[in-house]
Coordinates of C-alpha atoms in Angstrom, one line a residue:
M1 CA 0.0 0.0 0.0
Y2 CA 1.2 3.5 -0.8
S3 CA 1.3 6.1 2.0
Y4 CA -1.7 7.9 0.5
G5 CA -3.8 4.7 0.7
E6 CA -3.8 3.2 -2.8
R7 CA -3.4 -0.6 -2.7
V8 CA -0.8 -2.2 -5.0
N9 CA -1.5 -4.9 -7.6
G10 CA 1.5 -6.7 -9.1
A11 CA 4.0 -9.4 -8.3
Y12 CA 6.6 -10.2 -5.6
H13 CA 9.9 -11.9 -5.4
C14 CA 11.4 -13.2 -2.1
E15 CA 14.9 -14.4 -1.3
F16 CA 16.2 -15.9 1.9
G17 CA 19.6 -16.2 3.6
F18 CA 21.4 -15.4 6.8
M19 CA 23.6 -12.6 8.1
T20 CA 26.5 -13.5 10.4
I21 CA 28.2 -11.1 12.8
G22 CA 30.9 -9.1 11.0
Q23 CA 29.4 -9.6 7.5
K24 CA 28.5 -6.5 5.4
S25 CA 26.0 -8.3 3.2
P26 CA 23.8 -11.4 3.8
H27 CA 24.6 -14.8 2.4
I28 CA 21.7 -15.7 0.0
I29 CA 20.6 -19.4 0.0
S30 CA 20.1 -20.5 -3.6
G31 CA 17.0 -22.5 -4.5
L32 CA 14.7 -20.9 -1.8
E33 CA 13.4 -18.0 -4.0
L34 CA 9.6 -17.5 -3.9
T35 CA 7.4 -15.6 -6.4
G36 CA 3.8 -14.8 -6.5
S37 CA 1.0 -12.2 -7.1
V38 CA 0.1 -9.2 -5.0
I39 CA -3.6 -8.7 -5.1
D40 CA -5.2 -5.6 -3.6
G41 CA -2.1 -5.0 -1.5
R42 CA -1.9 -8.5 0.0
A43 CA 0.4 -11.5 -0.6
T44 CA 1.6 -14.5 1.3
A45 CA 5.0 -16.3 1.2
T46 CA 5.9 -19.3 3.4
L47 CA 9.3 -20.9 3.9
Q48 CA 9.5 -24.3 5.4
L49 CA 12.7 -25.0 7.4
K50 CA 12.7 -28.6 6.0
N51 CA 13.3 -27.1 2.5
I52 CA 16.7 -25.7 3.5
D53 CA 19.6 -27.9 2.5
W54 CA 21.6 -27.7 5.8
K55 CA 24.2 -30.1 4.5
Q56 CA 25.0 -27.7 1.7
L57 CA 25.3 -24.9 4.2
N58 CA 27.5 -27.1 6.4
Q59 CA 25.7 -25.9 9.6
T60 CA 22.4 -26.3 11.4
L61 CA 19.8 -23.8 12.6
S62 CA 21.2 -24.3 16.1
D63 CA 24.7 -23.4 14.8
L64 CA 23.3 -20.1 13.4
Q65 CA 21.5 -19.3 16.6
N66 CA 24.6 -20.0 18.8
S67 CA 26.7 -17.8 16.5
G68 CA 24.3 -14.9 16.8
S69 CA 23.4 -15.0 13.1
Q70 CA 20.1 -13.7 11.8
L71 CA 17.7 -15.0 9.1
F72 CA 17.5 -12.6 6.1
V73 CA 14.4 -12.0 4.1
G74 CA 14.5 -9.8 1.0
V75 CA 11.2 -8.8 -0.7
F76 CA 10.8 -7.1 -4.1
V77 CA 7.3 -5.9 -5.1
T78 CA 6.6 -4.7 -8.6
N79 CA 3.5 -2.5 -9.4
I80 CA 1.9 -4.0 -12.5
Q81 CA 0.5 -0.6 -13.6
N82 CA 3.7 1.5 -13.7
G83 CA 6.5 -1.0 -13.2
E84 CA 7.7 0.7 -10.0
V85 CA 9.7 -1.7 -7.8
Q86 CA 9.9 -1.4 -4.0
E87 CA 12.4 -3.4 -1.9
E88 CA 12.2 -4.3 1.8
K89 CA 14.8 -6.2 3.9
L90 CA 14.2 -8.0 7.1
Y91 CA 16.6 -9.5 9.6
L92 CA 15.0 -11.9 12.0
P93 CA 16.7 -13.2 15.1
I94 CA 16.9 -17.0 15.6
F95 CA 15.4 -18.4 18.9
P96 CA 15.7 -21.9 20.1
H97 CA 12.2 -22.0 21.5
K98 CA 8.8 -20.7 20.6
Y99 CA 8.3 -19.1 24.0
K100 CA 10.2 -17.4 26.9
I101 CA 9.2 -18.1 30.5
D102 CA 9.8 -15.4 33.0
L103 CA 9.9 -16.3 36.7
S104 CA 11.2 -13.0 38.1
R105 CA 7.8 -12.2 39.6
T106 CA 7.9 -15.3 41.8
R107 CA 9.3 -14.5 45.3
S108 CA 12.9 -15.4 45.7
Y109 CA 12.3 -15.9 49.4
F110 CA 9.3 -17.8 50.9
I111 CA 7.9 -17.1 54.3
P112 CA 7.9 -20.3 56.4
G113 CA 4.4 -21.5 57.3
Y114 CA 2.6 -19.7 54.5
P115 CA 1.6 -20.6 50.9
V116 CA 4.2 -20.3 48.1
E117 CA 2.8 -18.3 45.2
V118 CA 4.3 -18.9 41.7
V119 CA 3.9 -16.1 39.2
A120 CA 5.1 -16.9 35.7
V121 CA 4.8 -14.8 32.5
V122 CA 5.0 -16.5 29.1
R123 CA 6.0 -14.4 26.1
Y124 CA 6.9 -14.8 22.5
P125 CA 10.6 -14.0 21.6
D126 CA 9.6 -10.5 20.5
G127 CA 8.2 -9.8 24.0
T128 CA 4.5 -9.9 23.2
P129 CA 2.4 -12.0 25.7
A130 CA 1.6 -15.6 24.8
V131 CA -2.1 -15.9 25.4
G132 CA -4.0 -19.2 26.0
V133 CA -0.9 -21.3 26.4
P134 CA -1.0 -24.4 28.6
V135 CA 1.6 -24.2 31.4
N136 CA 2.7 -26.9 33.9
I137 CA 4.0 -25.8 37.4
S138 CA 5.6 -28.2 39.9
I139 CA 7.1 -27.8 43.4
A140 CA 8.5 -30.9 45.1
S141 CA 5.7 -33.5 44.6
Q142 CA 2.9 -31.0 43.9
Q143 CA 1.9 -30.1 40.4
D144 CA -0.6 -27.7 38.8
S145 CA -1.7 -26.8 35.2
R146 CA -2.8 -23.4 34.1
I147 CA -3.6 -21.4 30.9
T148 CA -2.0 -18.0 30.4
N149 CA -4.2 -15.0 30.5
E150 CA -4.3 -12.0 28.2
Y151 CA -1.0 -10.8 29.5
G152 CA 0.7 -14.2 29.3
G153 CA 0.5 -14.7 33.0
V154 CA -0.3 -17.7 35.2
Y155 CA -0.6 -17.8 39.0
S156 CA -0.7 -20.8 41.3
A157 CA -0.4 -21.2 45.1
F158 CA 1.1 -24.2 46.8
N159 CA 0.6 -25.2 50.5
F160 CA 3.4 -27.3 52.0
N161 CA 5.6 -27.0 55.0
A162 CA 9.0 -26.2 53.6
T163 CA 11.9 -25.4 55.9
S164 CA 14.7 -25.3 53.4
S165 CA 15.3 -24.1 49.9
F166 CA 13.4 -25.8 47.0
R167 CA 13.1 -25.5 43.3
V168 CA 10.1 -24.3 41.2
D169 CA 9.8 -25.8 37.7
V170 CA 7.6 -24.2 35.0
S171 CA 7.3 -25.8 31.6
S172 CA 5.4 -25.2 28.3
D173 CA 5.7 -26.6 24.9
G174 CA 9.0 -28.4 25.6
L175 CA 10.6 -25.4 27.3
Q176 CA 11.3 -25.5 31.1
E177 CA 12.5 -22.7 33.4
S178 CA 13.5 -23.2 37.1
K179 CA 14.0 -21.0 40.1
N180 CA 15.4 -21.8 43.5
I181 CA 13.5 -20.3 46.4
E182 CA 15.2 -19.7 49.7
P183 CA 13.6 -19.3 53.1
A184 CA 13.2 -15.8 54.5
S185 CA 14.7 -15.1 57.9
S186 CA 13.7 -13.0 60.8
P187 CA 15.7 -12.2 64.0
T188 CA 12.7 -12.6 66.2
G189 CA 10.9 -15.3 64.3
S190 CA 8.0 -12.9 63.4
Y191 CA 6.7 -12.5 59.9
L192 CA 4.1 -10.7 57.8
Y193 CA 2.5 -12.3 54.8
I194 CA 0.4 -10.3 52.4
S195 CA -1.9 -12.1 50.0
F196 CA -4.3 -10.9 47.3
T197 CA -5.9 -12.1 44.0
H198 CA -3.3 -12.0 41.3
K199 CA -4.7 -10.3 38.1
V200 CA -4.4 -7.1 36.2
Y201 CA -6.6 -4.5 37.9
N202 CA -8.5 -1.6 36.4
V203 CA -8.5 2.0 37.7
G204 CA -11.6 2.3 39.9
E205 CA -11.4 -1.3 41.2
S206 CA -10.7 -2.2 44.8
L207 CA -7.7 -4.4 45.8
F208 CA -8.7 -6.6 48.7
L209 CA -5.7 -7.7 50.9
T210 CA -5.1 -10.2 53.6
F211 CA -2.3 -9.6 56.2
R212 CA -1.3 -12.7 58.1
T213 CA 1.1 -13.0 61.1
P214 CA 2.0 -16.0 63.3
T215 CA 1.0 -14.1 66.4
A216 CA -0.3 -10.7 67.3
P217 CA 1.9 -8.4 69.5
T218 CA 1.0 -8.5 73.2
N219 CA 0.7 -4.7 73.2
G220 CA -1.9 -4.7 70.3
G221 CA -1.0 -2.1 67.8
Y222 CA -1.6 -1.7 64.1
I223 CA -0.5 -3.0 60.7
Y224 CA 0.6 -0.1 58.6
Y225 CA 0.6 0.0 54.8
M226 CA 1.6 2.3 52.0
V227 CA 1.3 2.3 48.2
L228 CA 4.3 3.3 46.1
S229 CA 4.1 4.0 42.4
R230 CA 6.6 5.7 40.1
G231 CA 8.8 6.4 43.1
M232 CA 6.2 8.3 45.1
I233 CA 4.0 7.4 48.1
I234 CA 0.4 7.5 46.7
T235 CA -1.6 6.6 49.8
K236 CA -1.1 5.0 53.2
G237 CA -3.2 3.7 56.0
S238 CA -3.4 1.4 59.1
L239 CA -5.5 -1.6 60.3
V240 CA -6.0 -3.0 63.8
H241 CA -3.4 -5.8 64.1
G242 CA -4.5 -9.4 64.4
T243 CA -3.2 -12.8 63.2
L244 CA -5.5 -12.3 60.2
T245 CA -6.3 -8.8 59.1
T246 CA -8.2 -7.7 55.9
G247 CA -8.3 -4.4 54.2
S248 CA -8.8 -2.8 50.8
V249 CA -7.2 -0.1 48.6
S250 CA -9.0 1.8 45.8
I251 CA -7.0 1.8 42.7
T252 CA -6.5 5.3 41.1
A253 CA -4.9 6.6 37.9
D254 CA -1.7 7.5 40.0
M255 CA -1.1 3.7 40.3
V256 CA -0.8 3.0 36.6
P257 CA 1.0 0.9 35.2
F258 CA 1.8 -0.9 38.5
F259 CA 2.3 -0.2 42.2
R260 CA 3.9 -1.8 45.2
L261 CA 2.1 -2.2 48.5
I262 CA 4.3 -2.4 51.5
G263 CA 2.9 -3.5 54.9
Y264 CA 4.6 -3.5 58.2
Y265 CA 4.1 -3.6 62.0
H266 CA 6.2 -3.2 65.1
G267 CA 7.1 -6.3 67.0
N268 CA 7.1 -6.7 70.8
N269 CA 10.7 -5.4 71.0
G270 CA 10.1 -2.6 68.6
D271 CA 11.6 -4.2 65.5
I272 CA 9.9 -3.7 62.1
I273 CA 8.3 -6.7 60.4
A274 CA 7.4 -6.1 56.8
D275 CA 6.3 -7.7 53.5
S276 CA 5.6 -6.2 50.1
V277 CA 3.7 -7.2 46.9
W278 CA 3.6 -6.0 43.3
V279 CA 0.2 -5.2 41.7
D280 CA -0.3 -4.7 37.9
V281 CA -2.8 -2.1 36.7
R282 CA -4.2 -2.0 33.2
D283 CA -2.5 0.7 31.1
E284 CA -5.0 3.5 30.9
C285 CA -4.7 7.3 30.6
E286 CA -6.3 9.3 33.3
I287 CA -8.2 11.5 30.8
K288 CA -9.9 9.7 27.9
V289 CA -10.0 11.5 24.6
T290 CA -11.6 10.5 21.3
V291 CA -10.9 12.2 17.9
Q292 CA -13.1 11.5 15.0
H293 CA -14.5 13.2 11.8
N294 CA -17.9 12.7 10.1
T295 CA -16.9 13.7 6.6
Q296 CA -14.6 12.2 4.0
P297 CA -11.2 14.1 3.9
V298 CA -10.6 16.0 0.7
V299 CA -7.1 17.3 -0.3
G300 CA -6.9 21.1 0.0
K301 CA -10.1 21.6 2.0
P302 CA -10.6 22.1 5.7
L303 CA -11.6 19.1 7.8
D304 CA -13.8 19.4 10.9
L305 CA -12.7 17.2 13.9
E306 CA -14.8 16.2 16.8
I307 CA -12.7 15.9 20.1
D308 CA -14.6 14.2 22.9
L309 CA -13.0 14.4 26.4
H310 CA -15.9 12.4 27.9
G311 CA -17.0 15.1 30.3
Q312 CA -13.6 16.1 31.5
D313 CA -11.8 19.5 31.3
A314 CA -8.4 19.6 29.8
T315 CA -6.2 21.5 27.3
V316 CA -6.0 19.6 24.0
A317 CA -2.9 19.8 21.7
L318 CA -3.2 18.7 18.1
L319 CA -0.3 17.3 16.0
A320 CA -0.7 16.2 12.4
V321 CA 1.9 13.9 10.9
D322 CA 2.1 12.8 7.3
K323 CA 1.8 8.9 7.0
A324 CA 4.9 9.0 4.8
F325 CA 7.0 10.0 7.7
Y326 CA 6.1 6.8 9.6
G327 CA 6.7 4.9 6.4
L328 CA 10.3 6.1 6.4
K329 CA 11.0 5.6 10.1
A330 CA 8.2 3.5 11.6
D331 CA 10.3 2.4 14.6
N332 CA 10.3 6.0 15.9
K333 CA 6.6 6.2 16.2
L334 CA 5.5 7.1 19.8
T335 CA 3.1 4.6 21.2
A336 CA 1.1 4.4 24.4
K337 CA 3.2 1.3 25.4
Q338 CA 6.4 3.4 25.2
V339 CA 4.8 6.1 27.4
F340 CA 3.8 3.6 30.1
S341 CA 7.2 1.9 29.9
T342 CA 8.8 5.3 30.7
M343 CA 6.4 5.8 33.6
A344 CA 7.4 2.3 35.0
S345 CA 11.1 3.3 34.9
Y346 CA 10.5 5.7 37.7
D347 CA 10.2 2.8 40.1
L348 CA 12.9 2.6 42.7
G349 CA 12.6 -1.0 43.7
C350 CA 15.0 -3.9 43.2
T351 CA 12.7 -6.9 43.2
Y352 CA 9.1 -7.7 42.7
S353 CA 7.9 -8.9 46.1
G354 CA 9.2 -9.8 49.6
G355 CA 12.8 -10.0 50.7
S356 CA 15.4 -12.1 52.5
D357 CA 14.5 -10.4 55.9
P358 CA 12.2 -7.6 57.1
A359 CA 14.8 -4.9 56.5
K360 CA 15.5 -6.1 53.0
V361 CA 11.8 -6.1 52.2
L362 CA 11.7 -2.3 52.7
V363 CA 15.0 -1.8 50.8
D364 CA 14.0 -4.0 47.9
A365 CA 10.7 -2.1 47.6
G366 CA 12.5 1.2 47.1
L367 CA 12.6 2.6 50.6
S368 CA 15.4 3.8 52.7
L369 CA 15.3 2.5 56.3
L370 CA 17.0 4.4 59.1
L371 CA 17.9 1.9 61.9
K372 CA 18.4 3.2 65.4
P373 CA 19.4 6.7 64.3
N374 CA 20.0 8.0 67.8
Q375 CA 22.2 5.1 68.9
P376 CA 25.8 4.3 68.2
G377 CA 26.1 2.0 65.2
G378 CA 22.9 3.2 63.6
K379 CA 22.9 3.1 59.8
I380 CA 20.8 3.8 56.7
L381 CA 19.9 1.0 54.3
G382 CA 19.0 1.9 50.8
V383 CA 18.6 0.6 47.3
H384 CA 21.9 -0.2 45.6
H385 CA 20.8 -1.3 42.2
K386 CA 17.9 -1.2 39.8
M387 CA 15.7 -4.2 38.9

């Protein structure tokens, strides 16, 4: 299709090869050329790996992948009306598996006596979520099977009395990823465990939380919590302390695209017992805007636009960009995903949830903790690296 909307009719010619590191031009594999028709701007070309003569190349697909080579696809399209030829080149990375399994959101440290929650995200090699994919999860002798949601995520909780480190195995379509989970420690043997329903929340929803502790302090007290998003404290509150305490937090636009909830209480000897969780929020702008037109655009004539802010007050800025600009450099196009990714980079935390001990829970969540500031040997703990 041309940038002004006209669809092309003509013919295409495809050639395939591979580009190795250090080469200036790709190595074209002879005998794999494909030709066909382009009808109303559409055409399909398929290359089967079994059609490649690997003996002639003297290497396998795994060899190419291990050497960092990329598959090359060259496409030439000829417009049958005017004979104009357009060329496009693609370099595709080679991956050993169809999916990638990410276990970074699973706690690295489990809290003794409480469920172990496994959070896995399955993605395609380009980073897009793999939706509707069967996933098998196993811990020790327990197993569970789940289907990935719209974000490629699966969640599963296991109840067993672990006292030492163990391994989590997650597999899908022949690919397996593992993670070793270590026991968290506490100088006083006191813990706080926060649980909630794992999913992607919407702005306006309520997040229901459960705070569990082995015992309640003899002097009563409260469980305090705060919400951190984009490096800022969004809200905070407190609940009367018990061995099982419930509460809720209303999700606002300030918490997009995710937030951390940190809970803590003071033990009998004044020490801080803490836990933290990571909560995903659906990417959504605070102010909704819709731009549309009711007439067919005509070159050289004004066009009336209807801008709907859905009842909200705001200043609207308009920017018109020729489609041909994106045709020349499409990878520079600003998208909503890029905006939310930048917002997420403001996070100060080091890990997704929990920590090796109560002090590390706060530090890993992006907080600085001042320990015994008025006593000799007092020190400040802070984040030393980004996640």
